[in-house]
mmCIF file of C-alpha atoms in Angstrom:
data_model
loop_
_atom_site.group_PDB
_atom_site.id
_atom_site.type_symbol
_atom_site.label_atom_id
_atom_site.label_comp_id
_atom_site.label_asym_id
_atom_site.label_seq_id
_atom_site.Cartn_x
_atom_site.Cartn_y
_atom_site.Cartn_z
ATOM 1 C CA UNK A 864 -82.035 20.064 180.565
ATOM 2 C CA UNK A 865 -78.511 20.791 180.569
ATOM 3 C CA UNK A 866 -77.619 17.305 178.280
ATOM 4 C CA UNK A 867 -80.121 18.952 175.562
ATOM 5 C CA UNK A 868 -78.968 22.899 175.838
ATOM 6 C CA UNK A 869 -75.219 21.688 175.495
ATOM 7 C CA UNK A 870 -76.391 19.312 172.568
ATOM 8 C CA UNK A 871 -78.225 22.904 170.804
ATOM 9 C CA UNK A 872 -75.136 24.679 171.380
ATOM 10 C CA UNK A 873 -73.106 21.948 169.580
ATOM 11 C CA UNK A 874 -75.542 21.801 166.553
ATOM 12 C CA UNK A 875 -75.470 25.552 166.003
ATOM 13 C CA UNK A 876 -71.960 25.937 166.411
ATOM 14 C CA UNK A 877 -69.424 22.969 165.081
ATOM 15 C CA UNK A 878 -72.559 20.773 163.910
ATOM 16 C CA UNK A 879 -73.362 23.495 161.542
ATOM 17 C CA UNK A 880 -70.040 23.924 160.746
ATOM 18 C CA UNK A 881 -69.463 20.353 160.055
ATOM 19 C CA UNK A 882 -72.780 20.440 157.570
ATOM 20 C CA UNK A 883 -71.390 23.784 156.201
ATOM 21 C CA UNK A 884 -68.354 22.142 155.312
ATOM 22 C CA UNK A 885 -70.072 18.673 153.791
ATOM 23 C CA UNK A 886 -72.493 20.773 152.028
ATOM 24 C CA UNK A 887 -69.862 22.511 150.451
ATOM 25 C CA UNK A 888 -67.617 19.720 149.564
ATOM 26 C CA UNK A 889 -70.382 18.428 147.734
ATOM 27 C CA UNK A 890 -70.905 21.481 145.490
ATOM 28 C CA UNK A 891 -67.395 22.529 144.952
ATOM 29 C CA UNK A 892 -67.110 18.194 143.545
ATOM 30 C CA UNK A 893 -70.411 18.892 141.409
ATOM 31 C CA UNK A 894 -68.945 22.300 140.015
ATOM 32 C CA UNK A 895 -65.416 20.618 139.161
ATOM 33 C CA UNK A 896 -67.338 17.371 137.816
ATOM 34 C CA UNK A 897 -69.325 19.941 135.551
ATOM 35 C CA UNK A 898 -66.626 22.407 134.673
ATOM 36 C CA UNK A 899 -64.308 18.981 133.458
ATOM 37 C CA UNK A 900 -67.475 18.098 131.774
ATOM 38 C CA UNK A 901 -68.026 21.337 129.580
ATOM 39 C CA UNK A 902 -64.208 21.611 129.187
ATOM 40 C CA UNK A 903 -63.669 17.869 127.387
ATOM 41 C CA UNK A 904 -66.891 19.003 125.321
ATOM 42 C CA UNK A 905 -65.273 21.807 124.038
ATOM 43 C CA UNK A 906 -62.750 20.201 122.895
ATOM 44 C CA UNK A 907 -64.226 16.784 121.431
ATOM 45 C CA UNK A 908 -66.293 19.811 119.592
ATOM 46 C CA UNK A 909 -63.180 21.767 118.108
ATOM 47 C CA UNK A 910 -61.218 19.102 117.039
ATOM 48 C CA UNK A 911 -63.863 16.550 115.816
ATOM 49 C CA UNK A 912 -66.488 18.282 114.109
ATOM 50 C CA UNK A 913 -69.041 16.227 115.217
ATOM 51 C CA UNK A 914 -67.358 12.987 114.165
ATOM 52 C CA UNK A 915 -66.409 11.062 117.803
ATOM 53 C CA UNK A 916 -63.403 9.210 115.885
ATOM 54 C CA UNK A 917 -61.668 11.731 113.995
ATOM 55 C CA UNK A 918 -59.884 14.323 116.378
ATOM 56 C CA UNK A 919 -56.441 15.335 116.739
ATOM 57 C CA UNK A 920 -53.481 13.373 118.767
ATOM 58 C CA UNK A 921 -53.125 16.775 120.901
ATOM 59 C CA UNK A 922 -57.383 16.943 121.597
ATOM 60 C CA UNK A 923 -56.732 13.161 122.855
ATOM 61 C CA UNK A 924 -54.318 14.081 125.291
ATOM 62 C CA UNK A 925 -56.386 17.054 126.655
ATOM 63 C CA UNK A 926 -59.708 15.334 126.896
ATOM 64 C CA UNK A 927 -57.756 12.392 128.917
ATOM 65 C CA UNK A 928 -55.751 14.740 130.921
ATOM 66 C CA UNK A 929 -58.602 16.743 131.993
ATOM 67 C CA UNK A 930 -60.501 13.957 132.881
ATOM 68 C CA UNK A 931 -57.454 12.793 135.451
ATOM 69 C CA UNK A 932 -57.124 16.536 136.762
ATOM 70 C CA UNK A 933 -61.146 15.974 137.551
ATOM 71 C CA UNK A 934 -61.142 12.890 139.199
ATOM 72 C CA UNK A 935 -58.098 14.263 141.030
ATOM 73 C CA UNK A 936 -59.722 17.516 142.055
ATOM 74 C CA UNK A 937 -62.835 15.739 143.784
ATOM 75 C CA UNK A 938 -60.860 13.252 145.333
ATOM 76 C CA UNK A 939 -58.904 16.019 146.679
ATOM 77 C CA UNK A 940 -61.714 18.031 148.316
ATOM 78 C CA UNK A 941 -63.491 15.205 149.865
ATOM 79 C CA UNK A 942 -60.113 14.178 151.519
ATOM 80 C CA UNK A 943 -59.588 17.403 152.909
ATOM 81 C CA UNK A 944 -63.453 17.773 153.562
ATOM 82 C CA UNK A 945 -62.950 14.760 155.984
ATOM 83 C CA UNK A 946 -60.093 16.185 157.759
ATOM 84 C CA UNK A 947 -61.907 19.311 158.437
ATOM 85 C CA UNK A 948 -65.009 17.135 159.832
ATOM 86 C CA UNK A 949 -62.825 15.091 161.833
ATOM 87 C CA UNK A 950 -61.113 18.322 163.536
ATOM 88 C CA UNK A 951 -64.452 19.582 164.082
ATOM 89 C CA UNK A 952 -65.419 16.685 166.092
ATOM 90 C CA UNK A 953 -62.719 16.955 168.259
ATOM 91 C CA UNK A 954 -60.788 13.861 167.036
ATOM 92 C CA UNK A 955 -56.778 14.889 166.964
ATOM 93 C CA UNK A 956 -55.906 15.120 163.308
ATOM 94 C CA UNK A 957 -52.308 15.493 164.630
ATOM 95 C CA UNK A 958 -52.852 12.250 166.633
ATOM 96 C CA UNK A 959 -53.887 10.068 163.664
ATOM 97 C CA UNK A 960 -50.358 10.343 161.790
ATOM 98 C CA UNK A 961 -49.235 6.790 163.701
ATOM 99 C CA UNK A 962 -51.832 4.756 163.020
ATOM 100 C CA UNK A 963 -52.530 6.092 159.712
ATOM 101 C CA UNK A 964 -49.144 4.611 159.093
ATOM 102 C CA UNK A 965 -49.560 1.727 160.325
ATOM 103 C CA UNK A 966 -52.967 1.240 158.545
ATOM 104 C CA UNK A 967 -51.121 2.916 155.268
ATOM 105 C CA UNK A 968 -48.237 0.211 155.352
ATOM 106 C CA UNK A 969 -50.953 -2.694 156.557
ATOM 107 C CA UNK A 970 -52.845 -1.298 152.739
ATOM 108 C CA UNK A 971 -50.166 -1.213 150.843
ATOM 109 C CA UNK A 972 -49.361 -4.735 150.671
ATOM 110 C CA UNK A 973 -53.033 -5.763 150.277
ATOM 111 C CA UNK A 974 -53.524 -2.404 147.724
ATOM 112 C CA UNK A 975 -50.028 -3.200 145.137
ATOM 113 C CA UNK A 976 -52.554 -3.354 142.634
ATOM 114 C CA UNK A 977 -54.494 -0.734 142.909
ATOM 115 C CA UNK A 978 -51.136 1.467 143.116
ATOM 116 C CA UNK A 979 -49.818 -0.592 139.885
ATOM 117 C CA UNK A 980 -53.008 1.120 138.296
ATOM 118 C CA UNK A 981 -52.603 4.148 138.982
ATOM 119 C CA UNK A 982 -48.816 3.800 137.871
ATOM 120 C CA UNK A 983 -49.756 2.218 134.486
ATOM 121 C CA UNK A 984 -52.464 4.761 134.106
ATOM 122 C CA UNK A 985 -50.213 7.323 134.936
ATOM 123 C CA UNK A 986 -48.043 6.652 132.151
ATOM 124 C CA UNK A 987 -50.076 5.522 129.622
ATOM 125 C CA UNK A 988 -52.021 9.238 129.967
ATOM 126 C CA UNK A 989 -48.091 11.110 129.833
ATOM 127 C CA UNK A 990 -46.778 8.953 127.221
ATOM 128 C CA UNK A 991 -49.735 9.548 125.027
ATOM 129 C CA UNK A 992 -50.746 5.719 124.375
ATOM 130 C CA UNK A 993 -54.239 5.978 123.088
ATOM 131 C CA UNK A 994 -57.055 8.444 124.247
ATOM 132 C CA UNK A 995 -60.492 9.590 124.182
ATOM 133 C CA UNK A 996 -62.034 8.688 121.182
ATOM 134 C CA UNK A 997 -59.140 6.166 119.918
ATOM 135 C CA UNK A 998 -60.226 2.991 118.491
ATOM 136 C CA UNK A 999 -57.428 0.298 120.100
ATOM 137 C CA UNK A 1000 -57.008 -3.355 120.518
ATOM 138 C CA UNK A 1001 -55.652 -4.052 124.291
ATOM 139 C CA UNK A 1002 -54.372 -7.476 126.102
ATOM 140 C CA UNK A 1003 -54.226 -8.182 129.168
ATOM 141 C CA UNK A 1004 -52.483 -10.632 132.075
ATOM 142 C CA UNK A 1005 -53.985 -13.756 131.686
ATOM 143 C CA UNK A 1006 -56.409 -12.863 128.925
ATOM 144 C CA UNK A 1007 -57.367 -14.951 126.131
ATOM 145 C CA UNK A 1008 -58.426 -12.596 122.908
ATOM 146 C CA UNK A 1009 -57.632 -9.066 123.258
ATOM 147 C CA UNK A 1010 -60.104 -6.252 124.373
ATOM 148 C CA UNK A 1011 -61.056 -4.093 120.913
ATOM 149 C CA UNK A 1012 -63.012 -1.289 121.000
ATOM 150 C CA UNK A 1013 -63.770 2.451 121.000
ATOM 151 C CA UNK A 1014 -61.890 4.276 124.152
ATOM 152 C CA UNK A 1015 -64.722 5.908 126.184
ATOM 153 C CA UNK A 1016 -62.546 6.972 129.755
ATOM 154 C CA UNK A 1017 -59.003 6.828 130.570
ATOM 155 C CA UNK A 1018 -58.388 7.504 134.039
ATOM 156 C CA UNK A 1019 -55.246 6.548 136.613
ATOM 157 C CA UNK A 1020 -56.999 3.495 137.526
ATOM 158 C CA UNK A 1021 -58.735 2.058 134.851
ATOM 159 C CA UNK A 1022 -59.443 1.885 131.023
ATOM 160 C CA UNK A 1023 -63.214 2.379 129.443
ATOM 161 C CA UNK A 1024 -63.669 0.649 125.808
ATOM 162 C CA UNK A 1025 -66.823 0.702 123.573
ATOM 163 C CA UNK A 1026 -66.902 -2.575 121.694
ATOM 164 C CA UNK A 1027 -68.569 -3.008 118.110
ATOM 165 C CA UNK A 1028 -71.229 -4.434 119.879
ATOM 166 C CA UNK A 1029 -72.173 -1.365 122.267
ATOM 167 C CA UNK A 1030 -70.707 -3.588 125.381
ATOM 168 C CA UNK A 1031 -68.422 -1.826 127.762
ATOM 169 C CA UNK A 1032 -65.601 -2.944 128.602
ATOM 170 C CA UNK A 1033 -63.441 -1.729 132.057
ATOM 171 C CA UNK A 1034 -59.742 -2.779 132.084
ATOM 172 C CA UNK A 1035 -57.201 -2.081 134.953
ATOM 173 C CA UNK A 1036 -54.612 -0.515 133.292
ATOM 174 C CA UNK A 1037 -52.188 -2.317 135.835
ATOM 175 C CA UNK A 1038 -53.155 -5.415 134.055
ATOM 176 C CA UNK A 1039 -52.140 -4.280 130.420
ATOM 177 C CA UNK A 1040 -49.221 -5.740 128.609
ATOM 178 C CA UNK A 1041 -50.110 -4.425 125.032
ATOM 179 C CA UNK A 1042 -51.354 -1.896 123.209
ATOM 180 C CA UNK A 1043 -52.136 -1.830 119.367
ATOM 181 C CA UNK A 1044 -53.358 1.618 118.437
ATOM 182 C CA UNK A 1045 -55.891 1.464 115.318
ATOM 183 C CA UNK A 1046 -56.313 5.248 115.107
ATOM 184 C CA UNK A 1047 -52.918 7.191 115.856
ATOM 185 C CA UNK A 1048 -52.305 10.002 113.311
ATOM 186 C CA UNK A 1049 -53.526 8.185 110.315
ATOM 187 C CA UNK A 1050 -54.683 4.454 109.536
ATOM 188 C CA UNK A 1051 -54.458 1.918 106.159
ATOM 189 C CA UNK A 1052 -57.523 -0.369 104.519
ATOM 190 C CA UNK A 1053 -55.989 -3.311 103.246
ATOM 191 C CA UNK A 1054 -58.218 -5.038 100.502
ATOM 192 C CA UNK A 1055 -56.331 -8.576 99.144
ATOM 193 C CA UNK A 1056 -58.605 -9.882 96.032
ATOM 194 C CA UNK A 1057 -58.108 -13.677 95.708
ATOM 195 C CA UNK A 1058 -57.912 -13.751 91.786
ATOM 196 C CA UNK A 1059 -57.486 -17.423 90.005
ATOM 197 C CA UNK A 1060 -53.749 -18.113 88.524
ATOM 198 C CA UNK A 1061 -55.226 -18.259 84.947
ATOM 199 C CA UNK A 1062 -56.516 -14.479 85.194
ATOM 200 C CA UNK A 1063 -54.115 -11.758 83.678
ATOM 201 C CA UNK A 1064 -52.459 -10.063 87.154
ATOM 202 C CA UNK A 1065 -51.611 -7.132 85.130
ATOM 203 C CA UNK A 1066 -55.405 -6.603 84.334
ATOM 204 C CA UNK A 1067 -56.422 -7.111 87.832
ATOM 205 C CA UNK A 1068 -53.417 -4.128 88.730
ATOM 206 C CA UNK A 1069 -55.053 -2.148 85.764
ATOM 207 C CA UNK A 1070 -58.742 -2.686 87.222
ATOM 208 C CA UNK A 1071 -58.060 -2.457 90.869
ATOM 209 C CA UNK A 1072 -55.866 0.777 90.082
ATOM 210 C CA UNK A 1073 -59.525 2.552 88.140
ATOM 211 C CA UNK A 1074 -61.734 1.378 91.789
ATOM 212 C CA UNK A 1075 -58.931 3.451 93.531
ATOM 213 C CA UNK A 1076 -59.931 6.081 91.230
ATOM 214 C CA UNK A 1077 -63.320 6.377 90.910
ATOM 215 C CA UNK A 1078 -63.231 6.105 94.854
ATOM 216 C CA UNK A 1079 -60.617 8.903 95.067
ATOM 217 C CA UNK A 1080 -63.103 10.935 92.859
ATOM 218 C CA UNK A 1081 -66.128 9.623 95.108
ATOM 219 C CA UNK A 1082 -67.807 12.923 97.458
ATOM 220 C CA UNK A 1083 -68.558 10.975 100.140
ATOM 221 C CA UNK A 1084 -65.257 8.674 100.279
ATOM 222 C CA UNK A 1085 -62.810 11.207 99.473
ATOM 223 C CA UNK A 1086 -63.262 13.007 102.825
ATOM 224 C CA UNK A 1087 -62.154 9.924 104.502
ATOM 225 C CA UNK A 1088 -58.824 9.230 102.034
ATOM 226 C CA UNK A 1089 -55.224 10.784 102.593
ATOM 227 C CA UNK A 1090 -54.373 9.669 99.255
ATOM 228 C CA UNK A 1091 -55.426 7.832 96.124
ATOM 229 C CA UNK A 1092 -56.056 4.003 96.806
ATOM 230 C CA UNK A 1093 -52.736 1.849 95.332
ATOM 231 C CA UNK A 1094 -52.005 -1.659 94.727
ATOM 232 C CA UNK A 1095 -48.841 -3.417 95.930
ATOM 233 C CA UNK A 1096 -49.253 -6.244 93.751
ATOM 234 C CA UNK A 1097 -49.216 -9.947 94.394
ATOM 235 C CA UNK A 1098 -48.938 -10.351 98.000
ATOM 236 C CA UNK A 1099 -49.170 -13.859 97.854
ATOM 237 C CA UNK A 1100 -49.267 -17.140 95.670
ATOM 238 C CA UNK A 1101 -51.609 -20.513 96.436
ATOM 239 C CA UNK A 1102 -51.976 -23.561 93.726
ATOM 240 C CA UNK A 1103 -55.214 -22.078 92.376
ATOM 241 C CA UNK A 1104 -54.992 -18.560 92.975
ATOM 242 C CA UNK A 1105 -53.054 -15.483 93.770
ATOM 243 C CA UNK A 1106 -53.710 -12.610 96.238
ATOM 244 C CA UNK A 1107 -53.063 -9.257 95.207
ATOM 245 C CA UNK A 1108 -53.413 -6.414 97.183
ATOM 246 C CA UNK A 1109 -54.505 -2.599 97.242
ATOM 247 C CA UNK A 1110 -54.331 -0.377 100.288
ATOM 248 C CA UNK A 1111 -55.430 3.378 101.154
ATOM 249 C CA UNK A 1112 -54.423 5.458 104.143
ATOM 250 C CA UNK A 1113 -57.185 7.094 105.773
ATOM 251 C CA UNK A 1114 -58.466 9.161 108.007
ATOM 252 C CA UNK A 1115 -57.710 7.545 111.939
ATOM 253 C CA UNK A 1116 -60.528 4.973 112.857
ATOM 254 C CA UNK A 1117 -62.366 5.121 109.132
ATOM 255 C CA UNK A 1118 -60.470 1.949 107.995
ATOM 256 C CA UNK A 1119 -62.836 -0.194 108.376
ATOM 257 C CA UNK A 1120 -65.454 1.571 106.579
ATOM 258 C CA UNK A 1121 -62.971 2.428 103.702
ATOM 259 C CA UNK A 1122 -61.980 -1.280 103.579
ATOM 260 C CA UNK A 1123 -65.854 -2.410 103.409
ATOM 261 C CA UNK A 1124 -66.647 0.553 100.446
ATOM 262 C CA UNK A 1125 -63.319 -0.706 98.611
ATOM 263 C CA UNK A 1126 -64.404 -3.933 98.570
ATOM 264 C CA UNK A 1127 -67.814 -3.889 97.398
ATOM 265 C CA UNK A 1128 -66.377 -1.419 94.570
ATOM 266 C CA UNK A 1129 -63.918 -4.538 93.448
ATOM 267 C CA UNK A 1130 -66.806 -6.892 93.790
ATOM 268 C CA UNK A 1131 -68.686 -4.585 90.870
ATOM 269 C CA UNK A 1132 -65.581 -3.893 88.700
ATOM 270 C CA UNK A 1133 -64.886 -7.357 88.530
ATOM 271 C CA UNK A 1134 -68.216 -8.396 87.430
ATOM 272 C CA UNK A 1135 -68.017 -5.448 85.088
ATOM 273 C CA UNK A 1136 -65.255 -7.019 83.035
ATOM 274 C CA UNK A 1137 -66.991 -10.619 83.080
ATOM 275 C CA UNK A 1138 -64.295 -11.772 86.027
ATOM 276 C CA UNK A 1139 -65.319 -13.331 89.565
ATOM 277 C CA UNK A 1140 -63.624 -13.112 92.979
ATOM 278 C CA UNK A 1141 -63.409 -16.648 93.911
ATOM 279 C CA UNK A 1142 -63.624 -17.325 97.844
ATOM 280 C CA UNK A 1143 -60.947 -18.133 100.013
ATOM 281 C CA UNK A 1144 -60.460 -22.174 100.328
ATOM 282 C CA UNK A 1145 -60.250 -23.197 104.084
ATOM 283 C CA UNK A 1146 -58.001 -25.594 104.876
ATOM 284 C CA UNK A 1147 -59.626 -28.688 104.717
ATOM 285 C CA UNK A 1148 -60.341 -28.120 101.192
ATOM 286 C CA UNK A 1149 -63.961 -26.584 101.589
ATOM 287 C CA UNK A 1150 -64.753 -23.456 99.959
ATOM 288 C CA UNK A 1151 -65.433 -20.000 102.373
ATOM 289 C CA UNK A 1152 -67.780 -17.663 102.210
ATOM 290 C CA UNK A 1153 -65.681 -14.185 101.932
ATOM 291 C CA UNK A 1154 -62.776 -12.971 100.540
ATOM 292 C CA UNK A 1155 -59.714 -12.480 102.168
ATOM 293 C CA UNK A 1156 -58.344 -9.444 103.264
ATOM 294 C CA UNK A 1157 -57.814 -6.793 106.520
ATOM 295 C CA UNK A 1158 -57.708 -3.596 107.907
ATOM 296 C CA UNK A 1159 -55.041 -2.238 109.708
#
């Protein structure tokens, strides 16, 4: 009976200790996970308004950053949560500091990646790149067409992107080599009408310069404008036809929706004044199906 009384006294004295210890690891990880989770809600909630995309460069940084200080946090505890275990168990903490070493150099040369990530990730979150919310276009090593999409997590490690399509998309941020921001402080809607050579430009100016207008004036468009739609001019000339352009600097990540709303608005003014927006010609001569023009 002595085996079993000596295996009581272990569970009621270090084997509680060591469940004391995992138990509480685990809720002290659940309590930072939810804390980080009610403090990045606060602040999507202050500086968006309810609109995921439009928040400030500032609320970025502090959603990211306290989503690295999380992940840090719980990785923290559970590491020394281990070490506590492992000295409860009698297994020489001290003792470990060799090998570990050995192991640690033995992982670095098969982990350079991994560290890489956290490097790049490191950066990219104190340099301000992009951040929660941020609509971006990223390539990577190797990649064919770049990654575009809605930035859902930035951590050390990796990057978390909501494309158009609702597909998410998880890049190592090791393995990035370019970032175009879409959404940093303030973004433009180009719109370039393909107009024939034997239309008046200057009443195209005069007609695109009234749908800036009227959209300016627009309730529901206006929130989304810096500044009263202009046109540049010809941007370019062809054979048949010229391109002339109009732009508007909106709100960041509400180009796209301007540029769609501007375009439908040229689509009616033209057909207003008895003129039509001929499609683009692709290059083997055949006539496309939209008209040209971007959003930046």
């Amino acid at each position: 009976m002595q085996p079993l009384d000596d295996l009581l006294d272990w569970l009621s004295g270090r084997g509680l200790e060591i469940v004391l210890i995992i138990l509480g690891s685990v809720l002290l990880a659940r309590l930072v996970a939810w804390t980080g989770r009610k403090i990045t809600d606060s602040i999507d909630r202050r500086s968006t308004g309810g609109d995921a995309l439009v928040r400030s460069e500032a609320a970025k940084h502090r959603h990211s950053l306290t989503q690295v200080i999380t992940w840090t946090l719980i990785v923290l505890i559970y590491a020394v949560a281990v070490f506590f275990v492992l000295d409860r168990l009698g297994v020489p903490v001290t003792g470990l500091v060799a090998p570990a070493t050995v192991l640690g150099v033995g992982l670095g040369f098969g982990a350079q990646r991994i560290v890489g990530d956290v490097l790049a990730g490191f950066f990219i979150i104190t340099e301000r790149q992009y951040g929660f919310g941020d609509v971006v276009e990223i390539q990577v090593v190797g990649g064919g067409d770049p990654a575009r999409g809605t930035v859902e997590d930035v951590t050390l490690r990796v990057t978390r992107l909501r494309s158009a399509d609702g597909e998410v998309v998880t890049l190592p941020n090791g393995q990035i080599v370019k970032v175009v921001n879409l959404s940093r402080d303030w973004a433009r809607a180009v719109v370039d009408v393909p107009v024939p050579t034997s239309v008046d430009v200057g009443a195209v100016n005069d007609i695109l310069r009234g749908v800036g207008r009227e959209a300016y004036a627009d309730p529901t468009l206006q929130p989304l404008l810096l500044d009263e739609p202009s046109v540049m001019g010809v941007e370019s000339l062809g054979l048949d036809e010229v391109n002339v352009r109009m732009v508007a600097r909106t709100l960041p990540g509400k180009q796209f929706e301007v540029g769609r709303d501007l375009r439908a608005r040229v689509v009616l003014a033209f057909r207003r004044q008895g003129l039509t927006v001929p499609p683009p010609t692709a290059p083997d001569g055949a006539p496309g199906t939209v008209p040209a023009g971007g959003d930046r």
